[in-house]
Short mmCIF file of C-alpha atoms and ligand atoms in Angstrom, two decimals:
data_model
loop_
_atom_site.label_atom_id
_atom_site.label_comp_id
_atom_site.label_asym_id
_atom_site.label_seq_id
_atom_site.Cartn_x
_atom_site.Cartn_y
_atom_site.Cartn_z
CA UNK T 59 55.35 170.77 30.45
CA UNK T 60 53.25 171.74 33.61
CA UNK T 61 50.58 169.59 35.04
CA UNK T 62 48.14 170.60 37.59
CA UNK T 63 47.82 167.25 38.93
CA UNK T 64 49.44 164.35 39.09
CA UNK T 65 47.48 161.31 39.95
CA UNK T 66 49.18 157.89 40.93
CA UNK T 67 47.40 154.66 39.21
CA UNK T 68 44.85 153.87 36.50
CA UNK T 69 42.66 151.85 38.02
CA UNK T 70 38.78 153.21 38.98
CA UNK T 71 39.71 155.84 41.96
CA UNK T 72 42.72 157.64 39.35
CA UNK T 73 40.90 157.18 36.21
CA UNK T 74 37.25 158.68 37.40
CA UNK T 75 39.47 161.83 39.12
CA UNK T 76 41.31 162.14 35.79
CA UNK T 77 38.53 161.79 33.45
CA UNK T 78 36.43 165.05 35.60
CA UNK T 79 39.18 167.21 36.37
CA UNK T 80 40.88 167.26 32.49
CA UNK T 81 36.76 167.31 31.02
CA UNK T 82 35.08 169.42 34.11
CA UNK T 83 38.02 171.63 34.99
CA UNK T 84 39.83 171.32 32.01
CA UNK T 85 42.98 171.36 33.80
CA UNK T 86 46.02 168.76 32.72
CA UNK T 87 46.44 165.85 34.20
CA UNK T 88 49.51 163.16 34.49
CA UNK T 89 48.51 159.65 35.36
CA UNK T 90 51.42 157.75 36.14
CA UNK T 91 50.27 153.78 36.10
CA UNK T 92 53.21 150.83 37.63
CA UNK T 93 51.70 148.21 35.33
CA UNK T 94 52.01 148.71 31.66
CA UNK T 95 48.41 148.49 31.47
CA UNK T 96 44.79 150.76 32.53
CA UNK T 97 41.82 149.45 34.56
CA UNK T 98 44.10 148.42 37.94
CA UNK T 99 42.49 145.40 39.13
CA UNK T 100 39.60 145.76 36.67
CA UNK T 101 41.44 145.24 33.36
CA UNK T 102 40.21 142.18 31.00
CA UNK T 103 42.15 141.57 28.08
CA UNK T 104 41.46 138.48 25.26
CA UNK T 105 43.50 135.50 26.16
CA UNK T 106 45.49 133.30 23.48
CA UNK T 107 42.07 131.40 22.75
CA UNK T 108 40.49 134.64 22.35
CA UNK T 109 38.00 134.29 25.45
CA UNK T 110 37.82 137.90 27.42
CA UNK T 111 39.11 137.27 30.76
CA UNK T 112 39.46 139.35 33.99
CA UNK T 113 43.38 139.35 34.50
CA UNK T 114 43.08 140.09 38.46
CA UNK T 115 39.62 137.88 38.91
CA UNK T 116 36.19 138.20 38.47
CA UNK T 117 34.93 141.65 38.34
CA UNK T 118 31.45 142.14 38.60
CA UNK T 119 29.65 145.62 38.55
CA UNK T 120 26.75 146.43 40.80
CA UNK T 121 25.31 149.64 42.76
CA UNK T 122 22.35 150.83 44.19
CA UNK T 123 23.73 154.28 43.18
CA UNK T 124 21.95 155.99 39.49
CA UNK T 125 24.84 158.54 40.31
CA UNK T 126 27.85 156.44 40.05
CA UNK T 127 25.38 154.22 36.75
CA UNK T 128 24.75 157.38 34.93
CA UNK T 129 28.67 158.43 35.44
CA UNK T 130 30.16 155.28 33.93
CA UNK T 131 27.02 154.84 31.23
CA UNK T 132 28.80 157.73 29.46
CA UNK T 133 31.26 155.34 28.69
CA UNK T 134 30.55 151.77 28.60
CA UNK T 135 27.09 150.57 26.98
CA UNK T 136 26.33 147.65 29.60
CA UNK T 137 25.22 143.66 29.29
CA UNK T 138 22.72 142.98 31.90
CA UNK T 139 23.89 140.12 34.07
CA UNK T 140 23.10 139.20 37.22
CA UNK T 141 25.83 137.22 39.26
CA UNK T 142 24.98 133.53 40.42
CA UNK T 143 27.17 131.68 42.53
CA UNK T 144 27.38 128.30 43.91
CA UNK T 145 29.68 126.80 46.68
CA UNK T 146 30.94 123.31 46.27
CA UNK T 147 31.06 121.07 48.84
CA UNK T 148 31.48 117.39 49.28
CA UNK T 149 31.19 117.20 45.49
CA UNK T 150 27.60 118.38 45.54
CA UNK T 151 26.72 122.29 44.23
CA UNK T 152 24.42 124.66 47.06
CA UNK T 153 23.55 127.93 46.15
CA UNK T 154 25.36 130.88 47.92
CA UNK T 155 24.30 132.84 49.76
CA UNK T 156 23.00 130.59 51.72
CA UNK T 157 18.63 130.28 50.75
CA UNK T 158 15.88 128.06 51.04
CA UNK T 159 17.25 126.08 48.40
CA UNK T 160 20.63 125.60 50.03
CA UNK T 161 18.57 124.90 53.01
CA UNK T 162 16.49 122.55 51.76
CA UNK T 163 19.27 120.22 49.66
CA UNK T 164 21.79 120.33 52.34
CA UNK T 165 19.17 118.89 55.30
CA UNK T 166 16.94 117.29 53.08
CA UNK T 167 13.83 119.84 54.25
CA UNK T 168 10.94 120.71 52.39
CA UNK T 169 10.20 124.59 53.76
CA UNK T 170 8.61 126.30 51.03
CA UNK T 171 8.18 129.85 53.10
CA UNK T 172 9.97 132.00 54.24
CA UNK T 173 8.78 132.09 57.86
CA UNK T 174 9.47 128.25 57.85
CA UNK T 175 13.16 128.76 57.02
CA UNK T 176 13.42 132.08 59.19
CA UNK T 177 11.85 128.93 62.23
CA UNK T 178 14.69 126.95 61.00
CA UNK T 179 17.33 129.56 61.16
CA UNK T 180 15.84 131.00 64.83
CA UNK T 181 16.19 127.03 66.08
CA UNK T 182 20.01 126.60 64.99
CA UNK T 183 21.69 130.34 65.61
CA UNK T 184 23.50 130.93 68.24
CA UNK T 185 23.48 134.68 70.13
CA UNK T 186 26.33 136.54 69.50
CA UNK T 187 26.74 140.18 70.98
CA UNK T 188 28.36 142.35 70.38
CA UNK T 189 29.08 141.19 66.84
CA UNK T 190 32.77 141.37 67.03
CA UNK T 191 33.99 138.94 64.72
CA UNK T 192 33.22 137.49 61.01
CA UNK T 193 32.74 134.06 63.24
CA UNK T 194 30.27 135.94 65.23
CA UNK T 195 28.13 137.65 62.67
CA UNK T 196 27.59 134.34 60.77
CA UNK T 197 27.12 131.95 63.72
CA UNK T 198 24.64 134.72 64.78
CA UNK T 199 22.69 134.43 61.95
CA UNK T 200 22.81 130.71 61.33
CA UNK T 201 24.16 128.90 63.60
CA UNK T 202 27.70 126.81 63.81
CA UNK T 203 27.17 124.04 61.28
CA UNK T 204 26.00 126.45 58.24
CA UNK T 205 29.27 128.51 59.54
CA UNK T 206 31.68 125.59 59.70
CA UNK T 207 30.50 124.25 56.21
CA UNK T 208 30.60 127.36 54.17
CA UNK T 209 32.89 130.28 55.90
CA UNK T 210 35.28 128.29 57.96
CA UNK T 211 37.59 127.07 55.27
CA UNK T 212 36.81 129.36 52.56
CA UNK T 213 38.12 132.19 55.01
CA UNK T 214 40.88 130.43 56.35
CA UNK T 215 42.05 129.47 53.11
CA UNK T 216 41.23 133.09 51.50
CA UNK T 217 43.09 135.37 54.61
CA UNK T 218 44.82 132.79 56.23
CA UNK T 219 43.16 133.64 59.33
CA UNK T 220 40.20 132.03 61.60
CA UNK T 221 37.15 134.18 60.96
CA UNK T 222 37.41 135.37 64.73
CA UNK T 223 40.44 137.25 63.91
CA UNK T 224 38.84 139.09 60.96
CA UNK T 225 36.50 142.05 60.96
CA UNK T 226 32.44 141.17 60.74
CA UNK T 227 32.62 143.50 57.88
CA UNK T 228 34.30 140.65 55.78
CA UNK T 229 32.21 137.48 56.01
CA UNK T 230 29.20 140.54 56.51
CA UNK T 231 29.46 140.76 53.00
CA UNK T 232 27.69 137.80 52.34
CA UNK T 233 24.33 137.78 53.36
CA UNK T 234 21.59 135.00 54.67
CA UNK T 235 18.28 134.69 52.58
CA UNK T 236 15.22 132.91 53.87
CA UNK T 237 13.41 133.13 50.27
CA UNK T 238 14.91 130.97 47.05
CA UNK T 239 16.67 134.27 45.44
CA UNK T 240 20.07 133.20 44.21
CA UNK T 241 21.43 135.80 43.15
CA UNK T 242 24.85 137.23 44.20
CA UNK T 243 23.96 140.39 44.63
CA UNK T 244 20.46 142.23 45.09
CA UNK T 245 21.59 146.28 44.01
CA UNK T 246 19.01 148.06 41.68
CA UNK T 247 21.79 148.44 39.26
CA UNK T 248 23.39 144.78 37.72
CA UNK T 249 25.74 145.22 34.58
CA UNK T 250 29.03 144.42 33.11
CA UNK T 251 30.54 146.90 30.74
CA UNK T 252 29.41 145.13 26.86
CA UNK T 253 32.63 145.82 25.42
CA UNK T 254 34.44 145.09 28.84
CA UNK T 255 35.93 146.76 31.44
CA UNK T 256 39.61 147.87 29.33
CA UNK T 257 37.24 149.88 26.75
CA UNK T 258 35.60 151.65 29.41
CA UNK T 259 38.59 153.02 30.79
CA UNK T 260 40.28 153.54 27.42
CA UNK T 261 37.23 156.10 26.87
CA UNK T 262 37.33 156.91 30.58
CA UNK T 263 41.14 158.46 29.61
CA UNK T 264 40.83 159.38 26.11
CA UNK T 265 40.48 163.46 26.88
CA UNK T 266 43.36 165.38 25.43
CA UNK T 267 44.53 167.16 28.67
CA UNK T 268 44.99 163.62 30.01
CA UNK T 269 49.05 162.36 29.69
CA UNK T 270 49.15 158.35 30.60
CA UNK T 271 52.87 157.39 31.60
CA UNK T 272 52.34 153.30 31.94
CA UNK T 273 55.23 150.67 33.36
CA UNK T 274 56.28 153.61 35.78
CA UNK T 275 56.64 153.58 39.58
CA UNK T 276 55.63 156.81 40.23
CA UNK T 277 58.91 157.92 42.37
CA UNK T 278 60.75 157.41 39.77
CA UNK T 279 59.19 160.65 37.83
CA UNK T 280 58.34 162.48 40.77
CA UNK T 281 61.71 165.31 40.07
CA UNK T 282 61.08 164.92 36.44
CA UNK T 283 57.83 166.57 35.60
CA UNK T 284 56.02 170.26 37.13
CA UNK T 285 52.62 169.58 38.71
CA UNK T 286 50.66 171.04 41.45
CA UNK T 287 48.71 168.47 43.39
CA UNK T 288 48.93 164.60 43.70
CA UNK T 289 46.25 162.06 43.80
CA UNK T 290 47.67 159.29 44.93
CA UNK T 291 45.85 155.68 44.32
CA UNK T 292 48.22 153.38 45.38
CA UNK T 293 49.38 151.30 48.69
CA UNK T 294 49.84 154.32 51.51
CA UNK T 295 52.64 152.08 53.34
CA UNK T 296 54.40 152.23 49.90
CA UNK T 297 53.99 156.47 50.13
CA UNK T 298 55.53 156.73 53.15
CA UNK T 299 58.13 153.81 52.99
CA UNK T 300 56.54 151.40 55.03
CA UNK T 301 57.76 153.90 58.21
CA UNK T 302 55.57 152.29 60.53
CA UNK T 303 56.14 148.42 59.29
CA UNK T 304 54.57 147.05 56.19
CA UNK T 305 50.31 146.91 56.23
CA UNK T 306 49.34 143.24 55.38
CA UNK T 307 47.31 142.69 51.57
CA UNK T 308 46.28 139.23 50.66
CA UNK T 309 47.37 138.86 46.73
CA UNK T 310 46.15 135.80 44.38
CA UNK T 311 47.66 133.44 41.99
CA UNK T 312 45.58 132.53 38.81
CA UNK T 313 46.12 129.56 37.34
CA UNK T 314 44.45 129.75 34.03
CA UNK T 315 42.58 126.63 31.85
CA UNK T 316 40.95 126.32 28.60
CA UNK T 317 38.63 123.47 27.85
CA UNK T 318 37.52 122.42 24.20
CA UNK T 319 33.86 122.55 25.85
CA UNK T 320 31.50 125.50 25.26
CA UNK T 321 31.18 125.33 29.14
CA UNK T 322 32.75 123.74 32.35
CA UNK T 323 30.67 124.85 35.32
CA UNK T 324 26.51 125.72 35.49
CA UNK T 325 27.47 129.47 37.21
CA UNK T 326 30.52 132.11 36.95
CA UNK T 327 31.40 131.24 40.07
CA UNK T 328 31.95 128.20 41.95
CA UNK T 329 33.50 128.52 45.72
CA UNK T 330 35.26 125.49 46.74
CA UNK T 331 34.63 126.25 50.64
CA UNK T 332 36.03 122.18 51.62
CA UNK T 333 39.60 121.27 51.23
CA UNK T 334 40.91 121.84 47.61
CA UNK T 335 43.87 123.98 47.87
CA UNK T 336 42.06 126.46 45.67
CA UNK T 337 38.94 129.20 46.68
CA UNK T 338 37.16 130.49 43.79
CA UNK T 339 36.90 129.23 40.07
CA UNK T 340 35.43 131.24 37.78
CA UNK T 341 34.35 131.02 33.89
CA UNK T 342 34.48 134.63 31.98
CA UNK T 343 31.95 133.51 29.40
CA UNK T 344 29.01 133.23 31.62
CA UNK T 345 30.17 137.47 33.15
CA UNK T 346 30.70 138.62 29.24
CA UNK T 347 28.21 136.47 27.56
CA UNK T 348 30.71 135.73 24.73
CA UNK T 349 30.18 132.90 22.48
CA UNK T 350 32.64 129.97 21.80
CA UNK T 351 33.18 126.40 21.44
CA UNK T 352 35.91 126.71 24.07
CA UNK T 353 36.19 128.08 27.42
CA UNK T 354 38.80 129.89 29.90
CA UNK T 355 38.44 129.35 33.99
CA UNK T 356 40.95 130.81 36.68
CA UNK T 357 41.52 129.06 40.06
CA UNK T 358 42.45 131.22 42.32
CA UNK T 359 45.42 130.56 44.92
CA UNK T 360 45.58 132.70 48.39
CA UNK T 361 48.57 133.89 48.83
CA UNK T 362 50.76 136.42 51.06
CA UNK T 363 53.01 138.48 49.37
CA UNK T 364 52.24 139.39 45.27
CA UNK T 365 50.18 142.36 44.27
CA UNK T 366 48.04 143.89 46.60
CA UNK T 367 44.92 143.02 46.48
CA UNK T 368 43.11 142.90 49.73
CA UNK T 369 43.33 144.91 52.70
CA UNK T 370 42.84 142.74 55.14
CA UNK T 371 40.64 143.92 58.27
CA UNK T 372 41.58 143.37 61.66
CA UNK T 373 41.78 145.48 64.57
CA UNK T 374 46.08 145.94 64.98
CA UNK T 375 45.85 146.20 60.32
CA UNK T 376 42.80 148.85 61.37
CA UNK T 377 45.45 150.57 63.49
CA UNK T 378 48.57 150.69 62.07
CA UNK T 379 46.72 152.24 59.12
CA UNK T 380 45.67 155.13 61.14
CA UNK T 381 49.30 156.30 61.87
CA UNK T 382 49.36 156.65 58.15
CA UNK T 383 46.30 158.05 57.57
CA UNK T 384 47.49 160.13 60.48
CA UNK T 385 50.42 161.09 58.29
CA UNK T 386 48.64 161.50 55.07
CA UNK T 387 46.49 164.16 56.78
CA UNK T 388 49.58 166.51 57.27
CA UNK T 389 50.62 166.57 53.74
CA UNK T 390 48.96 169.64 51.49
CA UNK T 391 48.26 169.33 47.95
CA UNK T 392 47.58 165.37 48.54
CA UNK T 393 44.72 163.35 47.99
CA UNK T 394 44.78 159.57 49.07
CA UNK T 395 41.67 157.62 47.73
CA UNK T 396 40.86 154.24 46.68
CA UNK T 397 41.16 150.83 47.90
CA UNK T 398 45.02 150.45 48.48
CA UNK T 399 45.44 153.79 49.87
CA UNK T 400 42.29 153.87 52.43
CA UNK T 401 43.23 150.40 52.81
CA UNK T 402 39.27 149.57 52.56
CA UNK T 403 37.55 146.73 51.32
CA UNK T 404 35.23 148.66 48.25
CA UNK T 405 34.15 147.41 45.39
CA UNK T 406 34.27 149.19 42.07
CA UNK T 407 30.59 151.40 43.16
CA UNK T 408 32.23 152.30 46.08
CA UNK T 409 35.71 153.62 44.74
CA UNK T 410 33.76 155.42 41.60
CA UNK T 411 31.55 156.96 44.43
CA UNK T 412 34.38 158.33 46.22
CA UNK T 413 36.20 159.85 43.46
CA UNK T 414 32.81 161.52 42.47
CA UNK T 415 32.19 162.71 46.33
CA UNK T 416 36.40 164.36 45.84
CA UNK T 417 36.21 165.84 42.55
CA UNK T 418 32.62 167.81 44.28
CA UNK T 419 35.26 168.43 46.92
CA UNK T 420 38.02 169.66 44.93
CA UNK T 421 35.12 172.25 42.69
CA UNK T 422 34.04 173.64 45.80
CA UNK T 423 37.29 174.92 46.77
P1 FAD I 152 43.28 149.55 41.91
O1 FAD I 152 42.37 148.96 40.91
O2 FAD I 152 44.13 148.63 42.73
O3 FAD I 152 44.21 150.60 41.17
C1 FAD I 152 45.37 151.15 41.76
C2 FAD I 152 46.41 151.29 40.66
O4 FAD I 152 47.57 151.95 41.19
C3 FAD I 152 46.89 149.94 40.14
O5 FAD I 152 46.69 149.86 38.74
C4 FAD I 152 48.36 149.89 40.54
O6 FAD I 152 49.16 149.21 39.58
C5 FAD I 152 48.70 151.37 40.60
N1 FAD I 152 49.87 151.63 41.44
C6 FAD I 152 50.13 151.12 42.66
N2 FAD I 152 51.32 151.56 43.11
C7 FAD I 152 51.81 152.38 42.15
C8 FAD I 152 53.02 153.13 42.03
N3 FAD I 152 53.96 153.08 42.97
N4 FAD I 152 53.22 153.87 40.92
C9 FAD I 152 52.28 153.88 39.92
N5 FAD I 152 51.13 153.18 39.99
C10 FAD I 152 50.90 152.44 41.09
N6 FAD I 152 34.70 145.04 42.97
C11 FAD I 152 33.41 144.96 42.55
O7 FAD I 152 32.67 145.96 42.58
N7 FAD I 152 32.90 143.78 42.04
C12 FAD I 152 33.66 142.65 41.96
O8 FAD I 152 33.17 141.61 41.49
C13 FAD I 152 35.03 142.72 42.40
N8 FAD I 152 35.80 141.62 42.33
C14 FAD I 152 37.11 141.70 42.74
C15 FAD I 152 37.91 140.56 42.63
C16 FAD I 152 39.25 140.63 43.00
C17 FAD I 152 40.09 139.40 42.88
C18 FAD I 152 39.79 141.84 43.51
C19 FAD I 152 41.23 141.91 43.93
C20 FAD I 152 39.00 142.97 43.64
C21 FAD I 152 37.65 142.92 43.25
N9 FAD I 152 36.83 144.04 43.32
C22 FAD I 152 35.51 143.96 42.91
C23 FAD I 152 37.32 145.33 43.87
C24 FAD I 152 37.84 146.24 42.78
O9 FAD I 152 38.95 145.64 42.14
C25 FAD I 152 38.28 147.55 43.45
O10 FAD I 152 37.23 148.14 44.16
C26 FAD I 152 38.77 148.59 42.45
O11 FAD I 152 39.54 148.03 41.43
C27 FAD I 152 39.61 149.60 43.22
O12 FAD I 152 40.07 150.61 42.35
P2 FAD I 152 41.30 151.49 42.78
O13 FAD I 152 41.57 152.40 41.66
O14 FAD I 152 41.08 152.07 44.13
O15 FAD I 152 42.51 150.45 42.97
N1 UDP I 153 32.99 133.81 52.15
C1 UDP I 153 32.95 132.49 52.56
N2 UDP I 153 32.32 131.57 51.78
C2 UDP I 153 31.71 131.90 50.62
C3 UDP I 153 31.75 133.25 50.19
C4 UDP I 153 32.40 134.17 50.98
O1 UDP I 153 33.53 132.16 53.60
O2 UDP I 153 31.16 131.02 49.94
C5 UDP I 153 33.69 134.81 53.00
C6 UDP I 153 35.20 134.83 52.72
O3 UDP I 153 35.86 135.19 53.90
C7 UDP I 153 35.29 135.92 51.67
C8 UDP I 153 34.29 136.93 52.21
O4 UDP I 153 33.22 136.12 52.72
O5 UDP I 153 36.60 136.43 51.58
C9 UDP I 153 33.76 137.91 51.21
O6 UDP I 153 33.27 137.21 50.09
P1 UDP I 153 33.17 137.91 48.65
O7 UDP I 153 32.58 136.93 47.72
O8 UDP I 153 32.52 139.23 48.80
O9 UDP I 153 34.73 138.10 48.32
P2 UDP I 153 35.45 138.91 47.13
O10 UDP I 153 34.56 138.86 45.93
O11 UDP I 153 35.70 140.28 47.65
O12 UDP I 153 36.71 138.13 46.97
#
């Protein structure tokens, strides 16, 4: 058997490239997957007390984009659910990011504008420029204390670096509000798949010109099957055999708990940015809604070597990803997309967008 394309990894940058060119092209398609499962970091599965859980963390879906919502409607139906979060600290719960609210509990104020807290934020920031740094980009917005109190130790205990030594782009995810919002997130588009993320990608891969080989590193097959092209998903030091040293990923450990409570915490998510060894906990019924007597949280651990799941952004990981990229530029009849083998940062949106913005690519050739 002859495919036209092999693609490397299940997760959402394989599985969208699969799903178009077996349905759009109708070519045939071999998706070789390492884990013996789909869905890469996105799978959910039902643990032994039959609570859906996100094996790899919390996975929550959101984009401003109707082109990458309209693309995965066709296979998920959706639960709307917008994310709250809440950092812990000093045994006391502030909404994150930080708002009015947090503003307002933490230094016992009464603003009840937005111009008042904007005052507030004005009096305590401290100029940073150019923005160089995730230290920088916070303390430039709100000053040292706010920074010290919720990035410091969350980030040191998430990358195991000072936020100086990280990208802006990381702690720039989170951003400052001035009005009481509390939401995680603020895209147009807010959903989690109703049925979970699994069943999307088990209709995402159903087509019949798509072959799924799972529990298979990918070099072990490469001599025994006929294909044309490769996509290739996974870690780009991996492809090339680390030839210019290994790139960095930050991996977690779960450590799962069920409680004979129908819940634990108030929110999904609860960041413990103080001193517990642990960052984020977070309880799956609140994401899928699901309704129990019991309930399953994960704590997650930091930790250095595992699965990749991070790239983590600084200026010499920035670089010695460009002699790959470098690399992977010379190579015909090779696509590298997705988080491990950009080595970006992107959330689910961003990865689904991509693979779109190739497969246009790959029709107009
Ligand atoms: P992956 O999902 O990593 O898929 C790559 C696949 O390739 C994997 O299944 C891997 O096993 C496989 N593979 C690797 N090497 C090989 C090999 N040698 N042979 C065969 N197969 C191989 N995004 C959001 O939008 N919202 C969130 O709330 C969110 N939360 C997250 C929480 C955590 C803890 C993590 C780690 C990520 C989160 N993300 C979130 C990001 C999201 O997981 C990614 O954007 C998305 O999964 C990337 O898809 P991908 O296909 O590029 O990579
Ligand atoms: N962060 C923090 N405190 C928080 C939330 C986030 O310091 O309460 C920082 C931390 O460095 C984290 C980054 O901002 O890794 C991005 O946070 P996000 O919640 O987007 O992380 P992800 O969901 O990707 O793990």
């Amino acid at each position: 058997m002859k495919y036209d394309y092999l693609i490397v990894g299940a997760g959402f940058s394989g599985s969208v490239l699969a799903e178009r060119i077996a349905s759009q092209l109708n070519k045939k398609v071999l998706i070789v997957e390492k884990r013996n499962h789909i869905g890469g970091n996105a799978f959910d599965e039902y643990d032994k007390h039959g609570i859906l859980v996100h094996k790899y963390g919390p996975h929550i879906f959101h984009t401003n984009s109707k082109k990458v919502f309209d693309y995965l409607s066709q296979f998920t139906e959706w639960r709307k659910y917008e994310h709250k979060v809440l950092a812990k600290l000093n045994n006391e719960f502030y909404p994150v990011p930080i708002n009015r609210n947090t503003i307002n509990k933490l230094y016992n104020k009464n603003f009840t504008s937005n111009s008042e807290v904007e005052k507030f934020y004005n009096q305590v920031k401290e100029k940073r420029s150019p923005i160089l740094n995730s230290e920088a980009i916070i303390v430039n917005k709100v000053g040292k204390d706010l920074f010290e109190k919720f990035f410091r130790n969350y980030t040191k205990k998430q990358w195991n670096l000072e936020p100086k030594e990280l990208s802006p782009t990381v702690c720039g995810r989170i951003p400052v509000r001035t009005n009481t919002d509390d939401r995680y997130f603020t895209d147009k588009y807010q959903f989690m798949p109703k049925e979970g993320y699994t069943y999307l990608f088990e209709n995402l891969l159903q087509h019949k010109n798509i072959t799924l080989l799972l529990g298979t590193d990918y070099k072990a097959i490469l001599d025994k099957y006929k294909y044309d092209k490769i996509i290739y998903t996974g870690p780009i030091d991996y492809f090339f055999d680390y030839k210019y040293r290994k790139l960095p990923y930050r991996s977690i450990r779960f450590e799962w708990k069920n409680y004979k409570k129908e819940y634990h915490q108030k929110v999904a998510v609860v960041n413990h940015v103080g001193d517990e060894k642990f960052t984020r906990v977070c309880e799956y019924k609140h994401l899928t809604g699901q309704e129990k007597k019991h309930t399953t949280l994960s704590y997650e651990f930091s930790l250095k070597d595992g699965e990749p799941f991070y790239p983590v952004p600084t200026d010499s990981n920035s670089k010695l990803y460009l002699s790959y990229k470098k690399e992977a530029k010379k190579l015909k009849n090779i696509i590298f997309c997705g988080r491990l083998a950009e080595y970006q940062y992107y959330n689910m949106d961003q990865v689904v967008a991509n693979s779109l913005k190739i497969f246009s690519k790959i029709i107009s050739k």
